Coordinates of C-alpha atoms in Angstrom, one line a residue:
Chain A
X1 CA 15.2 -47.6 11.2
X2 CA 12.8 -46.0 13.5
X3 CA 14.7 -44.3 16.7
X4 CA 13.2 -43.5 20.1
X5 CA 11.5 -39.9 20.3
X6 CA 10.1 -38.3 23.1
X7 CA 7.1 -35.6 22.2
X8 CA 4.8 -33.4 24.3
X9 CA 1.5 -33.8 23.1
X10 CA -1.8 -32.3 24.4
X11 CA -0.1 -31.7 27.5
X12 CA 0.6 -35.5 27.8
X13 CA 4.4 -36.9 27.3
X14 CA 4.5 -39.7 24.8
X15 CA 7.2 -42.3 24.1
X16 CA 7.3 -43.4 20.4
X17 CA 9.3 -45.4 18.3
X18 CA 9.6 -42.7 15.2
X19 CA 11.0 -43.0 11.6
X20 CA 13.7 -40.6 11.0
X21 CA 12.1 -39.5 8.1
X22 CA 8.9 -39.0 9.5
X23 CA 7.0 -35.8 10.0
X24 CA 5.3 -34.6 12.8
X25 CA 1.8 -35.2 11.0
X26 CA 3.1 -38.9 10.2
X27 CA 3.8 -39.6 13.9
X28 CA 0.4 -38.0 15.4
X29 CA -1.4 -39.9 12.7
X30 CA 0.4 -43.3 12.5
X31 CA 2.3 -43.4 15.8
X32 CA 0.4 -41.2 18.1
X33 CA -2.9 -42.4 16.7
X34 CA -4.3 -38.7 17.0
X35 CA -6.0 -38.1 13.5
X36 CA -7.4 -34.7 14.0
X37 CA -5.0 -33.3 12.3
X38 CA -5.7 -34.0 8.2
X39 CA -3.1 -35.0 5.6
X40 CA -4.5 -32.8 2.4
X41 CA -1.7 -31.7 0.3
X42 CA 1.3 -32.9 2.1
X43 CA 3.2 -29.7 1.3
X44 CA 2.0 -27.2 3.6
X45 CA -0.1 -25.5 1.2
X46 CA -3.6 -26.7 2.5
X47 CA -3.0 -25.9 6.1
X48 CA -5.2 -28.9 7.3
X49 CA -2.5 -30.9 9.3
X50 CA -2.1 -27.3 11.4
X51 CA -1.2 -27.8 15.0
X52 CA 0.5 -25.6 18.0
X53 CA 3.8 -26.0 18.4
X54 CA 4.6 -23.8 21.9
X55 CA 1.2 -21.9 20.6
X56 CA 2.1 -21.2 17.7
X57 CA 0.5 -22.6 14.3
X58 CA 2.4 -24.7 12.1
X59 CA 1.9 -27.1 9.4
X60 CA 3.0 -30.0 11.0
X61 CA 3.5 -31.8 7.7
X62 CA 6.4 -29.8 7.2
X63 CA 8.0 -30.4 10.6
X64 CA 10.6 -33.3 11.2
X65 CA 9.2 -35.3 13.7
X66 CA 12.5 -35.4 15.6
X67 CA 13.2 -32.2 16.0
X68 CA 9.8 -31.2 17.8
X69 CA 11.1 -32.9 20.9
X70 CA 11.5 -29.6 22.6
X71 CA 8.0 -28.3 21.9
X72 CA 4.7 -28.0 23.7
X73 CA 2.4 -29.5 20.8
X74 CA -1.3 -29.1 20.9
X75 CA -3.7 -30.6 18.2
X76 CA -7.3 -30.2 17.6
X77 CA -7.9 -33.2 20.3
X78 CA -5.9 -31.1 22.8
X79 CA -8.7 -28.3 22.9
X80 CA -11.9 -29.6 24.5
X81 CA -12.4 -30.7 28.2
X82 CA -14.5 -33.7 28.6
X83 CA -17.2 -31.8 29.2
X84 CA -17.1 -29.0 26.7
X85 CA -15.8 -27.3 23.6
X86 CA -13.3 -25.1 23.4
X87 CA -15.0 -21.0 22.8
X88 CA -13.3 -21.3 19.0
X89 CA -14.8 -24.7 18.7
X90 CA -18.2 -24.0 20.3
X91 CA -18.2 -20.6 18.0
X92 CA -17.9 -22.8 15.0
X93 CA -20.7 -25.1 15.7
X94 CA -22.9 -22.0 16.8
X95 CA -22.1 -19.7 13.6
X96 CA -22.1 -23.1 11.3
X97 CA -18.8 -22.5 10.1
X98 CA -18.1 -25.6 8.7
X99 CA -19.7 -28.0 5.8
X100 CA -17.8 -31.1 4.9
X101 CA -15.1 -30.7 7.7
X102 CA -12.3 -32.0 6.7
X103 CA -10.2 -28.3 6.8
X104 CA -11.8 -27.3 10.4
X105 CA -9.2 -28.9 12.5
X106 CA -6.7 -26.9 10.9
X107 CA -8.9 -23.3 10.7
X108 CA -9.8 -23.9 14.3
X109 CA -6.0 -24.5 15.2
X110 CA -4.7 -21.3 13.3
X111 CA -7.8 -19.7 14.9
X112 CA -7.0 -20.8 18.6
X113 CA -3.2 -19.6 18.0
X114 CA -4.4 -16.4 16.6
X115 CA -6.3 -15.3 19.2
X116 CA -4.1 -16.2 21.7
X117 CA -1.4 -13.5 20.8
X118 CA -4.6 -11.1 18.9
X119 CA -7.3 -11.3 21.6
X120 CA -9.1 -8.1 19.7
X121 CA -8.8 -8.8 15.5
X122 CA -10.7 -6.8 12.9
X123 CA -12.1 -9.0 10.2
X124 CA -9.1 -8.2 8.1
X125 CA -6.4 -9.5 10.7
X126 CA -8.9 -12.7 11.2
X127 CA -8.8 -13.3 7.0
X128 CA -4.9 -12.6 7.1
X129 CA -4.4 -15.2 9.9
X130 CA -6.3 -18.0 8.3
X131 CA -4.9 -17.2 4.9
X132 CA -2.8 -20.3 5.0
X133 CA -5.5 -22.8 5.7
X134 CA -7.9 -23.6 2.5
X135 CA -11.2 -24.3 2.2
X136 CA -13.4 -25.4 -0.3
X137 CA -16.9 -25.5 1.1
X138 CA -17.8 -22.8 2.9
X139 CA -16.7 -19.7 1.4
X140 CA -15.0 -18.5 4.3
X141 CA -18.0 -15.9 5.5
X142 CA -18.8 -18.2 8.4
X143 CA -15.7 -19.4 9.7
X144 CA -14.9 -15.6 10.0
X145 CA -18.1 -14.7 12.0
X146 CA -17.3 -17.5 14.2
X147 CA -13.4 -16.7 14.9
X148 CA -14.8 -13.2 15.3
X149 CA -17.7 -13.9 17.8
X150 CA -14.6 -16.5 19.4
X151 CA -12.6 -13.5 20.0
X152 CA -15.7 -11.5 21.5
X153 CA -16.4 -14.3 24.2
X154 CA -13.1 -14.8 25.0
X155 CA -12.4 -11.0 25.7
X156 CA -15.9 -10.8 27.6
X157 CA -14.4 -14.0 29.7
X158 CA -11.5 -12.6 30.5
Chain B
X1 CA 10.5 -43.9 -0.8
X2 CA 14.5 -42.6 -0.4
X3 CA 15.2 -43.0 3.6
X4 CA 17.2 -40.3 5.5
X5 CA 19.1 -40.1 9.1
X6 CA 18.1 -37.6 11.1
X7 CA 21.0 -35.7 12.6
X8 CA 21.0 -33.1 15.5
X9 CA 23.8 -30.8 16.5
X10 CA 23.8 -28.6 19.4
X11 CA 26.7 -26.1 18.8
X12 CA 27.7 -24.5 15.3
X13 CA 31.3 -26.9 15.6
X14 CA 29.5 -30.2 16.1
X15 CA 27.2 -29.2 12.7
X16 CA 30.4 -27.9 10.8
X17 CA 32.0 -31.8 12.0
X18 CA 28.1 -33.7 11.0
X19 CA 28.9 -31.6 7.3
X20 CA 32.6 -32.5 6.8
X21 CA 32.1 -36.3 7.9
X22 CA 28.9 -36.6 5.9
X23 CA 30.2 -35.1 2.7
X24 CA 27.7 -35.1 -0.1
X25 CA 25.3 -37.4 1.8
X26 CA 24.1 -34.8 4.2
X27 CA 22.1 -31.8 3.8
X28 CA 21.2 -28.7 6.1
X29 CA 18.1 -28.2 6.8
X30 CA 17.2 -24.9 8.6
X31 CA 13.0 -24.8 8.8
X32 CA 12.8 -27.5 6.8
X33 CA 9.3 -26.0 4.9
X34 CA 11.6 -26.3 1.6
X35 CA 13.2 -29.5 2.2
X36 CA 10.1 -32.3 2.9
X37 CA 8.5 -31.0 0.2
X38 CA 11.5 -31.6 -2.5
X39 CA 12.6 -35.0 -0.5
X40 CA 9.2 -36.2 -1.1
X41 CA 9.3 -35.3 -4.8
X42 CA 12.6 -37.1 -5.1
X43 CA 14.1 -33.8 -6.2
X44 CA 16.7 -34.1 -3.0
X45 CA 17.5 -37.9 -1.6
X46 CA 20.2 -37.4 1.1
X47 CA 21.7 -39.9 3.3
X48 CA 21.1 -37.7 6.7
X49 CA 20.1 -34.6 7.2
X50 CA 21.7 -31.9 9.9
X51 CA 19.0 -29.9 11.7
X52 CA 20.2 -26.5 12.9
X53 CA 16.9 -26.0 15.0
X54 CA 18.5 -27.1 18.5
X55 CA 21.8 -25.2 17.7
X56 CA 21.7 -22.6 20.1
X57 CA 21.8 -18.5 19.2
X58 CA 21.0 -19.0 15.7
X59 CA 18.2 -17.3 15.7
X60 CA 18.6 -14.2 17.3
X61 CA 17.8 -10.3 15.8
X62 CA 19.2 -7.4 17.3
X63 CA 19.7 -3.7 16.3
X64 CA 22.0 -1.0 17.0
X65 CA 22.8 2.3 15.5
X66 CA 26.4 1.6 14.8
X67 CA 26.1 -1.9 13.3
X68 CA 22.6 -2.2 11.9
X69 CA 20.3 -5.0 12.4
X70 CA 21.5 -8.8 12.7
X71 CA 19.5 -11.4 11.7
X72 CA 20.5 -15.0 12.6
X73 CA 20.1 -17.4 10.2
X74 CA 17.8 -19.2 12.1
X75 CA 15.6 -16.6 12.9
X76 CA 12.0 -17.4 11.7
X77 CA 10.2 -15.3 8.8
X78 CA 7.4 -14.9 11.4
X79 CA 9.7 -13.2 14.5
X80 CA 11.1 -11.0 11.4
X81 CA 7.2 -9.9 10.8
X82 CA 6.6 -9.0 14.4
X83 CA 9.9 -7.5 15.1
X84 CA 9.1 -3.6 15.7
X85 CA 12.4 -2.4 15.2
X86 CA 12.0 -4.5 11.5
X87 CA 8.7 -2.4 11.3
X88 CA 10.7 0.9 11.8
X89 CA 13.6 0.4 10.5
X90 CA 13.4 -2.1 7.4
X91 CA 9.7 -1.7 6.3
X92 CA 10.6 -3.5 3.1
X93 CA 11.9 -6.2 4.9
X94 CA 8.9 -6.3 7.2
X95 CA 6.8 -6.6 4.0
X96 CA 8.9 -9.0 2.4
X97 CA 7.7 -11.2 5.7
X98 CA 4.5 -10.6 6.0
X99 CA 3.9 -11.1 1.9
X100 CA 5.9 -14.6 2.7
X101 CA 3.2 -18.0 2.7
X102 CA 0.9 -18.4 5.5
X103 CA 1.5 -17.9 9.2
X104 CA 1.6 -21.6 9.9
X105 CA 5.0 -21.8 7.3
X106 CA 6.3 -18.0 8.4
X107 CA 6.8 -19.8 12.0
X108 CA 8.7 -22.6 10.5
X109 CA 10.8 -21.3 7.7
X110 CA 14.0 -19.3 8.6
X111 CA 15.5 -16.1 6.9
X112 CA 18.6 -18.2 6.2
X113 CA 16.6 -21.3 4.8
X114 CA 15.3 -18.6 2.4
X115 CA 18.5 -17.3 1.0
X116 CA 20.1 -20.4 1.0
X117 CA 17.0 -22.1 -1.1
X118 CA 18.2 -19.3 -3.4
X119 CA 14.9 -19.2 -5.2
X120 CA 14.6 -16.2 -7.6
X121 CA 11.2 -15.8 -6.3
X122 CA 12.3 -16.1 -2.6
X123 CA 10.0 -13.1 -0.7
X124 CA 12.3 -12.0 1.6
X125 CA 15.4 -11.9 -0.9
X126 CA 14.8 -8.6 -2.9
X127 CA 14.4 -6.6 0.4
X128 CA 17.3 -8.4 1.7
X129 CA 19.1 -7.1 -1.3
X130 CA 17.8 -3.9 -1.4
X131 CA 19.2 -3.2 2.1
X132 CA 22.8 -4.2 1.0
X133 CA 22.3 -7.9 3.4
X134 CA 26.1 -9.2 3.9
X135 CA 26.4 -13.0 4.7
X136 CA 28.7 -14.2 6.9
X137 CA 29.4 -17.7 6.4
X138 CA 31.1 -20.0 8.8
X139 CA 32.6 -23.4 7.4
X140 CA 35.8 -25.5 7.9
X141 CA 38.1 -22.6 6.9
X142 CA 36.7 -20.2 9.4
X143 CA 34.5 -17.7 8.9
X144 CA 34.1 -15.1 5.4
X145 CA 31.9 -12.3 5.0
X146 CA 30.2 -12.1 1.8
X147 CA 27.7 -9.3 -0.1
X148 CA 24.2 -10.9 -0.6
X149 CA 24.4 -9.7 -4.2
X150 CA 27.6 -12.4 -4.8
X151 CA 25.9 -15.1 -3.0
X152 CA 23.0 -16.0 -5.3
X153 CA 24.5 -18.2 -8.4
X154 CA 21.7 -19.3 -10.3
X155 CA 18.3 -20.9 -9.3
X156 CA 19.0 -23.0 -6.1
X157 CA 22.7 -22.3 -6.2
X158 CA 24.8 -20.4 -4.0
X159 CA 28.4 -19.5 -3.3
X160 CA 28.3 -21.5 -0.4
X161 CA 31.3 -24.5 -0.5
X162 CA 30.8 -27.4 0.8
X163 CA 31.0 -27.7 4.9
X164 CA 29.7 -24.0 5.2
X165 CA 27.0 -23.0 6.8
X166 CA 25.3 -19.3 6.4
X167 CA 25.0 -18.4 10.2
X168 CA 23.8 -14.5 10.1
X169 CA 22.7 -11.5 7.7
X170 CA 23.9 -8.2 8.5
X171 CA 22.3 -5.3 7.1
X172 CA 23.7 -1.7 7.7
X173 CA 21.8 0.8 9.9
X174 CA 19.7 2.9 7.0
X175 CA 20.1 6.6 6.8
X176 CA 18.0 9.2 8.6
X177 CA 14.9 9.9 6.4
X178 CA 15.1 6.2 4.6
X179 CA 11.7 4.9 3.2
X180 CA 10.9 1.4 1.8
X181 CA 8.5 -0.7 0.6
X182 CA 8.2 -4.5 -1.0
X183 CA 5.3 -5.5 -3.6
X184 CA 4.7 -9.4 -3.9
X185 CA 2.5 -9.6 -7.1
X186 CA 0.8 -13.2 -7.2
X187 CA -3.0 -14.6 -8.5
X188 CA -3.6 -15.4 -4.8
X189 CA -3.2 -13.4 -1.6
X190 CA -1.6 -15.8 0.8
X191 CA 0.5 -19.4 0.1
X192 CA 1.2 -18.4 -3.3
X193 CA 4.6 -18.0 -5.1
X194 CA 5.6 -14.4 -6.7
X195 CA 5.0 -14.3 -10.4
X196 CA 7.0 -11.0 -9.5
X197 CA 8.0 -9.3 -6.6
X198 CA 9.8 -5.8 -6.3
X199 CA 11.5 -3.9 -3.3
X200 CA 12.9 -0.3 -3.0
X201 CA 14.8 1.6 -0.4
X202 CA 15.0 5.0 -0.9
X203 CA 16.7 7.7 1.4
X204 CA 16.8 11.4 0.6
X205 CA 19.3 14.3 1.3
X206 CA 18.3 17.8 3.2
X207 CA 17.7 19.3 -0.1
X208 CA 15.3 16.2 -1.0
X209 CA 17.4 14.6 -3.7
X210 CA 17.6 10.9 -3.8
X211 CA 20.9 10.3 -1.8
X212 CA 21.2 6.6 -1.9
X213 CA 18.8 4.5 -3.9
X214 CA 18.1 0.6 -4.6
X215 CA 15.7 -1.6 -6.2
X216 CA 15.7 -5.1 -6.2
X217 CA 13.4 -7.4 -8.0
X218 CA 12.1 -11.1 -7.9
X219 CA 11.2 -13.9 -9.8
X220 CA 12.3 -11.9 -13.3
X221 CA 15.9 -13.2 -13.9
X222 CA 17.5 -16.3 -12.7
X223 CA 18.4 -14.9 -9.1
X224 CA 16.9 -12.1 -7.0
X225 CA 18.6 -9.0 -8.4
X226 CA 20.0 -5.3 -8.2
X227 CA 18.3 -3.1 -11.0
X228 CA 21.7 -0.7 -10.6
X229 CA 21.2 1.2 -13.6
X230 CA 17.7 2.5 -12.6
X231 CA 19.4 2.9 -9.3
X232 CA 21.8 5.2 -10.9
X233 CA 19.3 6.9 -12.9
X234 CA 17.4 8.6 -9.7
X235 CA 20.7 8.6 -7.5
X236 CA 21.1 12.4 -6.8
X237 CA 17.9 13.4 -8.5
X238 CA 15.2 14.8 -7.7
X239 CA 12.3 12.2 -6.9
X240 CA 9.9 13.7 -9.3
X241 CA 7.4 11.6 -11.2
X242 CA 9.4 11.5 -14.5
X243 CA 12.2 10.9 -12.8
X244 CA 10.6 7.8 -11.1
X245 CA 9.4 6.9 -13.7
X246 CA 12.1 6.7 -16.5
X247 CA 13.9 4.9 -13.6
X248 CA 11.2 2.0 -13.4
X249 CA 11.6 2.0 -17.3
X250 CA 14.9 1.3 -16.8
X251 CA 14.5 -1.1 -14.2
X252 CA 12.1 -3.3 -16.5
X253 CA 14.7 -3.6 -19.5
X254 CA 17.3 -4.7 -16.9
X255 CA 15.6 -7.9 -16.4
X256 CA 15.4 -11.2 -17.7
X257 CA 12.4 -13.0 -16.9
X258 CA 11.0 -16.4 -17.7
X259 CA 7.6 -17.7 -19.0
X260 CA 6.2 -20.0 -16.7
X261 CA 3.1 -21.0 -15.3
X262 CA 2.8 -18.3 -13.3
X263 CA 3.4 -15.3 -15.8
X264 CA 4.7 -14.7 -19.3
X265 CA 8.0 -12.9 -19.7
X266 CA 6.5 -10.1 -21.4
X267 CA 3.8 -9.4 -18.6
X268 CA 6.7 -10.2 -15.5
X269 CA 8.9 -7.1 -17.5
X270 CA 5.8 -4.7 -17.5
X271 CA 5.0 -5.1 -14.0
X272 CA 8.2 -4.8 -12.9
X273 CA 8.1 -1.1 -14.2
X274 CA 4.4 -0.8 -12.3
X275 CA 6.0 -2.4 -9.0
X276 CA 9.4 -0.6 -8.9
X277 CA 7.2 2.9 -9.8
X278 CA 4.9 1.9 -6.9
X279 CA 7.6 0.5 -4.3
X280 CA 9.9 4.1 -5.4
X281 CA 6.9 6.2 -4.8
X282 CA 6.1 4.7 -1.4
X283 CA 9.8 4.8 -0.3
X284 CA 10.0 8.7 -1.0
X285 CA 6.3 9.7 0.2
X286 CA 7.7 7.8 3.5
X287 CA 11.2 8.9 4.0
X288 CA 10.9 11.8 6.0
X289 CA 7.7 10.6 8.1
X290 CA 8.8 7.5 9.1
X291 CA 6.8 3.9 7.9
X292 CA 2.9 3.5 7.1
X293 CA 1.2 1.7 9.8
X294 CA 1.7 -2.0 9.6
X295 CA -2.2 -2.9 8.6
X296 CA -1.6 -0.7 5.8
X297 CA 2.3 -2.2 4.9
X298 CA 0.5 -5.2 4.6
X299 CA -2.4 -4.8 2.7
X300 CA 0.1 -2.7 0.2
X301 CA 2.7 -5.6 0.1
X302 CA 0.4 -8.1 -1.4
X303 CA -1.3 -7.1 -4.6
X304 CA -3.0 -9.9 -6.2
X305 CA -4.6 -7.6 -8.9
X306 CA -2.7 -4.3 -10.7

C-alpha cells in the first residue's frame, strides 16, 4: 500500500504517496513527474538515473525511495535557473558533449557532483569520475572536454 | 512483482526487535545496491525490509594506534576510499574501495553490506581478510566477535545466525614497515565484477626479512580466501624475486576457481600467480617508504589487461 513520503527535491519539499518498494528513480519519474533521470538498466550499471543526494552522485534506481527522506535531492531539472543553464550544462552544449542525449542527464549530474568536491581535476580524474556512466554514442572524448571546460569556467568564476 | 513493506529502525535495539518479530520474512538492507537488483530478479522475495540507514553511529570510521581501524558496518565504500588514514595505513583496502563499481554505487554501498553479501568477488573483501578483520556481531543473545575468515560460509552465505546484525569491522594496526596492495582484474575498468582479485600485505623486520605476510584472493574459490601456504613460504624469508615468485605459485595452487562468463578456471589460476606476485612486489617495495600516491594506487588497483 502506498505510504506518505516527504522528499526535498530541487529545494522544494514534496509530499507524495509512494509504494514501499519503489526506488527513488520510480518515485521521481512516476510520482514527482521529474523524468530527467532516465531508466536505462535499472541495475545500477548505466548511470542514466544519476541524481545527487546531499551533493553526492548516486544511481537512483538503487535507492529505496522511503529511505531518502533525510537527503537533499537534486535532479537534472534542479540545475538550470529560468534564465541560464548551469556551467556544466552549458559546457556540454558548447563542446558538443552529446548525441542521442539519453545518458546526458546522468553524466551531467555525475560531473556536477564531482566538480563540487574536485574543482581542479586532471583528465584522468574526470574519466574515473564518470566511469559509472555509460554512453554508447559519443565515445566520451567531447564529454570529457566539456567537463574539463566547465571546471575551468567554474574556477574562473570563483 | 513481489511487494514488500519498508521498516525503518532508529536504533540498533529497534532493528534487532524488527528482525526478531519478522522472522524469515524480513531482510536487513544496508546500501540496498545488491538488494534492489536481486529483488527485481525475484531472487529475494521478503515480506519486509529493515533499512539500516537511519540507525545513528553505524557509519563511523575511526583509527587509533592501539586498536587499529574501526569501520562501522554502514560506512560507505566511498567514505573508505576517500579516507586519508586508510590510504596511508591500509592502502590495500583503499585500493579495493577505489576498484569497486563506480562512484554512484560507492556512495550507496556499505562495507558491512559487501561483507554480508558474501560474494566471492566482493572487491573490499580480500583486503579486509588481508588486514585480519574481526567482525562485531550483535544479536538477541548479545555481542560476539568473529574473525572475517570464519564469517564467509559459501557464495552468499555467512556465519550470521537469524536475528543477528554485523555492526562493525575492526582491523588491527599494521606494524611499522608494512606495505599493501589490492589488484582487481576485470575486462572493463569500472562497473564490472572482478574476474580475479588479489590483495597482499607485507610487514618487514629490521633485517629486511618478511615478518608478517598476508595474501587474500577473490573470485577464485567459493568464498574470498587467504592463501595460508603461500604466506608461510615467505614468512621469515627475504623477499627476493625468487621467493616471491614461489609464494605466488603456491597461492595459485591453493585456489579452487570455477569457469564462468568472466574467466575460465585455468585462466583464473594463472592470473592469481601473476597478481599475487605483483601485489607482493608492490607491498615489499612500499613497506619502508609508505604507500604510493593515491592516483598511482588507483591505476594499479584496476587492471583491465595483464
